[in-house]
Coordinates of C-alpha atoms in Angstrom, one line a residue:
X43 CA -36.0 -6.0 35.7
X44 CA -34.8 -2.2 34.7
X45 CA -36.9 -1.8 31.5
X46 CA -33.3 0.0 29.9
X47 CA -31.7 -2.8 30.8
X48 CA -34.2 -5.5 29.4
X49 CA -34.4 -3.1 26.4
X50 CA -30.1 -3.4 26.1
X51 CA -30.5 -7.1 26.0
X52 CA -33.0 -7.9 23.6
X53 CA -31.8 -5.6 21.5
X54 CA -28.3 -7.7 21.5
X55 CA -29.7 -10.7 21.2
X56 CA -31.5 -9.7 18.2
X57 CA -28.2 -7.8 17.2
X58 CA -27.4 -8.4 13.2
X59 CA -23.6 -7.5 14.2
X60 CA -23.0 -9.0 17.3
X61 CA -20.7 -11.6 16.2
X62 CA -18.4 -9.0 14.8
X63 CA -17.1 -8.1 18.3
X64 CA -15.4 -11.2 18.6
X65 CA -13.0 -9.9 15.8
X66 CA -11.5 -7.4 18.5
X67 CA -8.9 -7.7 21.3
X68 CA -11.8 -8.0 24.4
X69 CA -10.6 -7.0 27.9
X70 CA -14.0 -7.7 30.0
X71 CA -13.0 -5.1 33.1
X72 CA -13.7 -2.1 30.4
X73 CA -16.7 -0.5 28.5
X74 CA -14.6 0.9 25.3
X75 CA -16.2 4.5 24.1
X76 CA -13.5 6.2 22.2
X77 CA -13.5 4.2 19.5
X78 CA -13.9 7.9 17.5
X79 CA -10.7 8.0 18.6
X80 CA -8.6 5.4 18.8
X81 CA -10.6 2.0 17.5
X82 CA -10.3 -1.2 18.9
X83 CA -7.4 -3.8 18.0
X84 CA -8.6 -5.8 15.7
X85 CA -7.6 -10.2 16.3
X86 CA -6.2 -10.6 12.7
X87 CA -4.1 -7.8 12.7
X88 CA -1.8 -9.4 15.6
X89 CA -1.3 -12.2 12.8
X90 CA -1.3 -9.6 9.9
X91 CA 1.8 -7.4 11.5
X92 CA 3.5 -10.4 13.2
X93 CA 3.9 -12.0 9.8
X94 CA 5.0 -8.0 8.2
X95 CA 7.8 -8.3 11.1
X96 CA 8.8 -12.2 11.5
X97 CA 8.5 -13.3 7.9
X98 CA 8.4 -10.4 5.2
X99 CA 10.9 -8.0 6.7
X100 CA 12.8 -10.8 8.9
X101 CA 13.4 -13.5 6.5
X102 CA 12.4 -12.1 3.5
X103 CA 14.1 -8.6 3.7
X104 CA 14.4 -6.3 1.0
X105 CA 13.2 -8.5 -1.7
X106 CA 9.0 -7.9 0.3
X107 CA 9.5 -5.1 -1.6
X108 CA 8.2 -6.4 -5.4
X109 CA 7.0 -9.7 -4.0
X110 CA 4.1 -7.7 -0.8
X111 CA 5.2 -4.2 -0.4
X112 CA 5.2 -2.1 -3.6
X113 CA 1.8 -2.3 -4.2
X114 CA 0.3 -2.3 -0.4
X115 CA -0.5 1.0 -0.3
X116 CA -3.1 0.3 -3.8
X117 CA -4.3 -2.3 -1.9
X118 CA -5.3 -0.7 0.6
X119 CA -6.5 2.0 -1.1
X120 CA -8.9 0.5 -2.7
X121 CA -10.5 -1.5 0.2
X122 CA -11.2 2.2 1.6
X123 CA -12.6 3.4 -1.9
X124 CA -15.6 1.1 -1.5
X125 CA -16.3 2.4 2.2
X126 CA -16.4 5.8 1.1
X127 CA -18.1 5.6 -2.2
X128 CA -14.7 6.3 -4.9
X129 CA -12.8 4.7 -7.4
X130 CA -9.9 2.9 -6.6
X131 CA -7.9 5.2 -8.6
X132 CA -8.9 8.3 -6.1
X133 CA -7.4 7.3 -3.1
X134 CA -4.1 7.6 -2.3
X135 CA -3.1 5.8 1.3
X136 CA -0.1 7.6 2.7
X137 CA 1.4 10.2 5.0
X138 CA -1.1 12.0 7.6
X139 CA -4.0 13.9 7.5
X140 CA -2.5 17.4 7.8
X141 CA 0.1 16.5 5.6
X142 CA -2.7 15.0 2.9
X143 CA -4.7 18.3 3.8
X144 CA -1.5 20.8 3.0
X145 CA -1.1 19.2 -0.3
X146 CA -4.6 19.5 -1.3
X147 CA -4.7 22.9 -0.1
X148 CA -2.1 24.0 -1.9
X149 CA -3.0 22.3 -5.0
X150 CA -6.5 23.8 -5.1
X151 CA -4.9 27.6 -4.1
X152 CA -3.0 27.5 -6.8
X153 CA -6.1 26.4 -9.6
X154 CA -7.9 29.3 -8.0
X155 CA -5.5 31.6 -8.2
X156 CA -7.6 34.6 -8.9
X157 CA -10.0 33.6 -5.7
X158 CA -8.2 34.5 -2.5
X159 CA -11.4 33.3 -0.1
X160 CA -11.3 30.4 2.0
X161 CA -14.5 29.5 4.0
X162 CA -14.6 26.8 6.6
X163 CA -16.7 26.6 10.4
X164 CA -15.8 26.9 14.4
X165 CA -16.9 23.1 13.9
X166 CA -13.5 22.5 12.2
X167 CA -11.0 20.2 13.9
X168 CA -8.4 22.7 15.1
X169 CA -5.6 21.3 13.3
X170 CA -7.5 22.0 9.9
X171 CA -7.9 25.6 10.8
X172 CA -4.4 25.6 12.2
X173 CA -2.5 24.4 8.4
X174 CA -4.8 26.9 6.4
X175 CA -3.2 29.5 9.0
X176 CA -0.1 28.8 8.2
X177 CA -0.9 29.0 4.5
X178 CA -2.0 32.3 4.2
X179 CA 0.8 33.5 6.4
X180 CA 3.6 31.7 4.6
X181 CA 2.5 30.9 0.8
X182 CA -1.1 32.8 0.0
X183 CA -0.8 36.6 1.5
X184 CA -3.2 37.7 -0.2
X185 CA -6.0 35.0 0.7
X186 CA -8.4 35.5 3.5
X187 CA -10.2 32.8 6.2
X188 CA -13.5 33.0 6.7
X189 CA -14.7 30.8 9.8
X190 CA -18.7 30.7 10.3
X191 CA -20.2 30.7 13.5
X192 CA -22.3 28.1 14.2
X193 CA -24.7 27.7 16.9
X194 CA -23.5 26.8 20.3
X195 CA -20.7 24.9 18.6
X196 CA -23.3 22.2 17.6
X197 CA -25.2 22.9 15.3
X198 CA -24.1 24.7 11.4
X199 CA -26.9 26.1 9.3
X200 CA -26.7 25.7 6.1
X201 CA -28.1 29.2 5.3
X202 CA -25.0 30.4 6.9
X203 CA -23.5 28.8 4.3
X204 CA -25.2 29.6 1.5
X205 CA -25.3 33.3 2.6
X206 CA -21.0 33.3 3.0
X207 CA -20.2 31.5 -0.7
X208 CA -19.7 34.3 -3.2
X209 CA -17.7 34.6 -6.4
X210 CA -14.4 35.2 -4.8
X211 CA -14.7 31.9 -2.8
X212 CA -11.8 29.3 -3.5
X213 CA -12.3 27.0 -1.2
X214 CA -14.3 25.7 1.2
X215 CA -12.9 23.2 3.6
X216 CA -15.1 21.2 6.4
X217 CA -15.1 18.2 8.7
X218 CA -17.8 15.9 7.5
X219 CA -18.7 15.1 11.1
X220 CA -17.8 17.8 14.2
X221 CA -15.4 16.2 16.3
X222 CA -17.3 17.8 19.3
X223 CA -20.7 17.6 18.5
X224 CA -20.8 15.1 16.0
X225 CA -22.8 17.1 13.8
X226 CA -23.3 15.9 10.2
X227 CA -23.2 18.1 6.9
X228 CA -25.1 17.4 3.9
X229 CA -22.3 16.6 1.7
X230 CA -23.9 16.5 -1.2
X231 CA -26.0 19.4 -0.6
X232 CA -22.6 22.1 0.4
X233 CA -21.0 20.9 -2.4
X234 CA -24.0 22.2 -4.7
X235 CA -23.6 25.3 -3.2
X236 CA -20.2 25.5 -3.8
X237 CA -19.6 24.4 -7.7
X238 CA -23.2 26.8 -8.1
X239 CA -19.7 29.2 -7.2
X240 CA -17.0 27.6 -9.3
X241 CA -15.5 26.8 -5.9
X242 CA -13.9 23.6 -4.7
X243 CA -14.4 21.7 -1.2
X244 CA -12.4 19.9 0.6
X245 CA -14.2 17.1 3.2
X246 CA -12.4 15.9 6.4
X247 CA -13.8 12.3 6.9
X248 CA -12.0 11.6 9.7
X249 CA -15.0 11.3 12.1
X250 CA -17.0 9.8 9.6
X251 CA -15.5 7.2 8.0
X252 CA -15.9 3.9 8.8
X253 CA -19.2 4.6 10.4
X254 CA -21.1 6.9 8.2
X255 CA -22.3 5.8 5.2
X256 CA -20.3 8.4 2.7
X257 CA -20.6 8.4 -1.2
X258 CA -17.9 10.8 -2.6
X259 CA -18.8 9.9 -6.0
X260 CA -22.4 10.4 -6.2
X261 CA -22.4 13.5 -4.2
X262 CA -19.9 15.1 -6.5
X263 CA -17.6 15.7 -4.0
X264 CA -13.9 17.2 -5.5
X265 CA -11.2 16.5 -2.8
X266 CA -11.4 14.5 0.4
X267 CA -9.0 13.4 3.7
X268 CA -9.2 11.1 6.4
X269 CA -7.7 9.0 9.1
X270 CA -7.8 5.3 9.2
X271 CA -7.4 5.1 13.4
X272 CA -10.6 5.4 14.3
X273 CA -13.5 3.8 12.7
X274 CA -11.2 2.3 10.5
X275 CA -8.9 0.7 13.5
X276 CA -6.5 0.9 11.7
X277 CA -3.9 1.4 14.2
X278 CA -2.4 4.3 16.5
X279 CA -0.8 6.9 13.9
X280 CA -1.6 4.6 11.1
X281 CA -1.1 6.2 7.8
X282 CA -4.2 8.5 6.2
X283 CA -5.6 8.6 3.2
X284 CA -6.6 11.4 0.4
X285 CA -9.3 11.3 -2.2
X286 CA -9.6 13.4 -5.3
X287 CA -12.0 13.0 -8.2
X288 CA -10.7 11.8 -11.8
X289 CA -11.2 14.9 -13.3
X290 CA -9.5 17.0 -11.5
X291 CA -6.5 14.6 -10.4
X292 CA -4.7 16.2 -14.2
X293 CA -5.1 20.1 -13.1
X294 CA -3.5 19.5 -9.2
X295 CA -0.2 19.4 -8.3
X296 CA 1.4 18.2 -5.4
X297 CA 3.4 20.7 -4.3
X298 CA 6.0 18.7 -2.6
X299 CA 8.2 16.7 -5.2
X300 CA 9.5 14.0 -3.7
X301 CA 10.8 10.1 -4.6
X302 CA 7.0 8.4 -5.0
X303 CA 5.5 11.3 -7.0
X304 CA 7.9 10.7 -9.3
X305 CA 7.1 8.8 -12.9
X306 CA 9.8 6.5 -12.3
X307 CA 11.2 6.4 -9.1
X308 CA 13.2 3.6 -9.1
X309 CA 15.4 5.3 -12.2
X310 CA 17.1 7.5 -9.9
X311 CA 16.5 10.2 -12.2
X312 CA 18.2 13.7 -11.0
X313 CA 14.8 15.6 -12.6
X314 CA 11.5 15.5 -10.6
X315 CA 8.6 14.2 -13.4
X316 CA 5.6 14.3 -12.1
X317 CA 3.4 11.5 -12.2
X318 CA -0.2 10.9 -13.5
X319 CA -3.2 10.3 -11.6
X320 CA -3.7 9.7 -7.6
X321 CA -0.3 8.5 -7.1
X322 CA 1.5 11.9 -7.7
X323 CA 0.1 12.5 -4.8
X324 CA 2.6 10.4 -2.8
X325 CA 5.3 11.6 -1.6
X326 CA 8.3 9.0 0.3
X327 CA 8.9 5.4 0.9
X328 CA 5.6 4.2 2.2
X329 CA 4.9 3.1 5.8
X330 CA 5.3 -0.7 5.8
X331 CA 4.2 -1.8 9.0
X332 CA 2.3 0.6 10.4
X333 CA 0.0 0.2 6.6
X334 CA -0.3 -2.9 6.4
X335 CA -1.9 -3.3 9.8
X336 CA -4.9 -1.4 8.3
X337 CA -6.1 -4.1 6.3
X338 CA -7.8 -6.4 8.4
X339 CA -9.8 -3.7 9.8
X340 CA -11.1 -2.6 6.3
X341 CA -11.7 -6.4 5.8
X342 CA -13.8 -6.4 9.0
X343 CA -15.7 -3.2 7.7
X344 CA -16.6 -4.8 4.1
X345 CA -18.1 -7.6 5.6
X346 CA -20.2 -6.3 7.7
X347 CA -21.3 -3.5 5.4
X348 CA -21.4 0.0 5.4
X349 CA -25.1 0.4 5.6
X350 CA -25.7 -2.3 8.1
X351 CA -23.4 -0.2 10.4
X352 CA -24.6 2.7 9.6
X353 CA -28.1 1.0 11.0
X354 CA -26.9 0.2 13.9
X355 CA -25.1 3.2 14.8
X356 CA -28.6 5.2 14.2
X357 CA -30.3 2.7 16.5
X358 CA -27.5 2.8 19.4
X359 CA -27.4 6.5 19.3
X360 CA -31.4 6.7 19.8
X361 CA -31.5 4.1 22.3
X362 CA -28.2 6.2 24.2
X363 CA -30.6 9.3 24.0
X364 CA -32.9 7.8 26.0
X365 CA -30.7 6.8 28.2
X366 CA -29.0 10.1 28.9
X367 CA -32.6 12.0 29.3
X368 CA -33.9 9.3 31.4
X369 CA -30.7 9.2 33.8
X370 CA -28.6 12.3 33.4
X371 CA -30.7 15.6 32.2
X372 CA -32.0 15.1 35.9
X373 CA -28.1 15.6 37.0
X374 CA -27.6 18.8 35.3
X375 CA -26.2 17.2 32.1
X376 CA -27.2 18.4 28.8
X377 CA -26.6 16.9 25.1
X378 CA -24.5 18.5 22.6
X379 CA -25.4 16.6 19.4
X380 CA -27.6 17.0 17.4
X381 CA -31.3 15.1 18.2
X382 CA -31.8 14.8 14.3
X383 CA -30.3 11.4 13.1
X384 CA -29.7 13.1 9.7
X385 CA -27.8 15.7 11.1
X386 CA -25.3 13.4 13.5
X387 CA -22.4 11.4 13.2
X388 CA -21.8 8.2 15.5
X389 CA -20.9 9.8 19.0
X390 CA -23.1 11.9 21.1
X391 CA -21.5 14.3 23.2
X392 CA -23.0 15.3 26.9
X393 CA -21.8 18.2 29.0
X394 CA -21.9 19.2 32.5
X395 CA -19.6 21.2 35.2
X396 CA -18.1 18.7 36.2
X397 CA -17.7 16.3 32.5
X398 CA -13.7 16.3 33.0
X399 CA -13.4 14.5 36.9
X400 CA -16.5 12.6 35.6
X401 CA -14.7 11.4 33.2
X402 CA -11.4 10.6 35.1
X403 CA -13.6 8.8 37.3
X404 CA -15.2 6.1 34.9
X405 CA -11.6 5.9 33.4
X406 CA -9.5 5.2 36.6
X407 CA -11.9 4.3 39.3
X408 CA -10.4 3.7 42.7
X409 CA -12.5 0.7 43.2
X410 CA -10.3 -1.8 41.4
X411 CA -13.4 -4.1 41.3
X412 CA -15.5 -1.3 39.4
X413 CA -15.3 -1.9 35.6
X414 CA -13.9 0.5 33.3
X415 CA -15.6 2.8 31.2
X416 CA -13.3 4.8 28.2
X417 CA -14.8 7.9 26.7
X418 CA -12.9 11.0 26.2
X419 CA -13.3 14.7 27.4
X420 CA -13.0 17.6 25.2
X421 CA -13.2 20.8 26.4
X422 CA -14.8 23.3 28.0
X423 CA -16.8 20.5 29.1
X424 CA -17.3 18.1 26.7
X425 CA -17.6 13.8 27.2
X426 CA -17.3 11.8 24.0
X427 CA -19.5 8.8 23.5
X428 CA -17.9 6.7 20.7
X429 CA -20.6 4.2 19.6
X430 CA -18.8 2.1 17.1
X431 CA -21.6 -0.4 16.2
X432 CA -18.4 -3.3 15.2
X433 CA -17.9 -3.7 18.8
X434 CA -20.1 -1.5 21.1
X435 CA -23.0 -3.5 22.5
X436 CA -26.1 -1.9 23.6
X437 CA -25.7 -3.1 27.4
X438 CA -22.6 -1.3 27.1
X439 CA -24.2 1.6 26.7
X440 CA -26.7 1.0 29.7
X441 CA -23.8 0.1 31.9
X442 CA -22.3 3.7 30.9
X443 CA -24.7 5.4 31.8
X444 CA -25.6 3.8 35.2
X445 CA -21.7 4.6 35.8
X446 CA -22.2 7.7 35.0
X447 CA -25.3 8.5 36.9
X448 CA -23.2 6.4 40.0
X449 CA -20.4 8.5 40.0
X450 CA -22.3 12.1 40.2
X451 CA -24.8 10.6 42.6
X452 CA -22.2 9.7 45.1
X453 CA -20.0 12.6 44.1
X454 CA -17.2 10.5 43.3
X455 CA -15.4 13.0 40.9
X456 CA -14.9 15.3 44.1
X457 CA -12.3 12.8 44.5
X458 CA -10.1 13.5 41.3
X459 CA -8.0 16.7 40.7
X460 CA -9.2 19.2 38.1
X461 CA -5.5 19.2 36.2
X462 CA -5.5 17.7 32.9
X463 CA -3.6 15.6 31.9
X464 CA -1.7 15.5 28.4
X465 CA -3.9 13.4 26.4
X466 CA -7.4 14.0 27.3

């Protein structure tokens, strides 16, 4: 027997989470990689949202409101807090992540006003560096945007960062994890650096939590976003979440005023009065359906444990390593993550010429009878691997890779067009 592929199947067997894939929708044609993405559908929510549907909003109707829906987003809220290391009271579920990232933006602008610096990375996820943009062209003329250059887009050291924080530094706003090379900041660490300043960070968790182990509170961290679609499976364009440490919820402002920011909402009152704490932070009528299929994802998350996942995430990303030097360095690929454990997140990225008809190959192969492999491609010439230790087995991985090495062996791609298509 392939040693890799003995390895893959001892390792399962002795697998502390394996039982935890049977809490997903399985289809067994298809390896699932993007689970940094898009996670997997987990079995409970089907019953979670059918009852939402059938029994809360069908027969129930507006009185769900007090009697489930009021306090759902709290909930929900503080399920997330204990992944990520907060208080239940400094999280806020709600809206999107650009949205949650404008208001925190804005809030921590205007605290600073006499800073006009903003610092933040090429690692950035594009969207982040597109809202602070807009910022500084609509609101903030006078501000600046730094963006550090990090080292072949994998790699940021933190002497670069060190070097760029100075006394006219506002902000600083980062993605915990690169969403192409996965690489992993010290949080704790940058946000020394920063209130050594008197300046304020602002973490995007969105590749991170759920499958990093993140402690907001014991780093010191100020102000945090995320998504809940990915690790958290929480569902496609299910609601995000914001984080923002007790004591500096009192000197922000939201700076859109809207019906759930309010004191009392449900007085109708014609005068916007702020509210206190995390909630001010909220803005309209929450979503109902599309929150409460979060849940049962968290649920899954709690019990298996952050650090257990964490674990196993470390142990399938070494494993894929040697999978991808053993099979696929020979074939011209390369990795883009980082090699140090403590510098990664839980996806390792490859590249290669050809990564994008690679990767339309082990997605749609002609050979009906070939099973399905999903990463995802990011350019130049990225390919994602998602290992999301809930549900990802280690023959998975093996399997992957022996696709992979199939396809470029027998030049398979050659037989897929080079124009991408919308969602990549």
């Amino acid at each position: 027997m392939n040693r890799f592929l003995e390895k893959a199947e001892t390792l399962d067997k002795t697998d502390s989470l394996k039982s935890f894939k049977d809490k997903f929708v399985a289809d067994p044609s298809l390896i699932y990689l993007d689970g940094n993405s898009l996670g997997k559908l987990p079995i409970k929510t089907i019953e979670t949202t059918t009852n939402i549907i059938e029994n809360q909003w069908g027969k129930n109707l507006i009185r769900s409101w007090n009697e489930h829906w009021i306090d759902l987003s709290k909930d929900i809220a503080t399920k997330i807090a204990k992944i990520v290391g907060a208080q239940p009271d400094e999280i806020f579920v709600g809206d999107t992540t650009s949205l949650n990232l404008y208001k925190l933006l804005v809030a921590s602008l205007a605290l600073q006003k006499e800073k006009t610096e903003i610092i933040t990375d090429d690692l950035n996820f594009p969207t982040d560096l597109y809202i602070i943009q807009g910022l500084i062209k609509q609101q903030f003329k006078n501000h600046s945007l730094k963006i550090l250059e990090s080292t072949d887009e994998i790699f940021m050291d933190p002497a670069t960062v060190r070097e760029a924080i100075n006394k006219n530094t506002s902000l600083i706003t980062l993605s915990l994890v690169s969403y192409k090379s996965s690489f992993l900041y010290d949080m704790k660490s940058i946000n020394n650096l920063a209130h050594n300043k008197n300046s304020l960070v602002i973490w995007d968790l969105s590749h991170a939590a759920g499958a990093t182990t993140i402690k907001l509170n014991e780093t010191n961290t100020d102000m945090a976003v995320g998504c809940t679609y990915k690790y958290l499976n929480g569902g496609p364009g299910a609601p995000a979440f914001l984080y923002v440490r007790k004591h500096l919820q009192d000197k922000l402002t939201n700076p859109i005023w809207s019906w759930f920011a309010h004191q009392k909402p449900f007085d109708f009152n014609p005068n916007f009065i702020e509210t206190s704490g995390i909630q001010k932070f909220a803005i309209s009528t929450p979503s109902i359906l599309s929150l409460g299929a979060i849940e049962p994802g968290l649920d899954i998350i709690l019990d298996a444990g952050m650090s257990t996942i964490e674990v196993k995430s470390k142990k399938q990303s070494a494993f894929l390593i040697e999978l991808i030097k053993e099979y696929l360095i020979p074939l011209k690929f390369e990795i883009a993550s980082p090699l140090d454990e403590s510098q990664r997140g839980s996806h390792i990225s490859i590249t290669h010429d050809e990564s994008y008809r690679i990767n339309r190959a082990m997605i749609d192969p002609r050979d009906k009878s070939t099973k399905i492999v999903i990463p995802d491609f990011r350019p130049p010439n990225l390919i994602r691997i998602g290992i999301t230790p809930l549900y990802t087995s280690y023959l998975d991985l093996y399997e992957a890779i022996i696709r992979i090495t199939e396809i470029v062996t027998t030049k398979e791609f050659e037989n897929y067009s080079t124009e991408k298509l919308t969602v990549t």
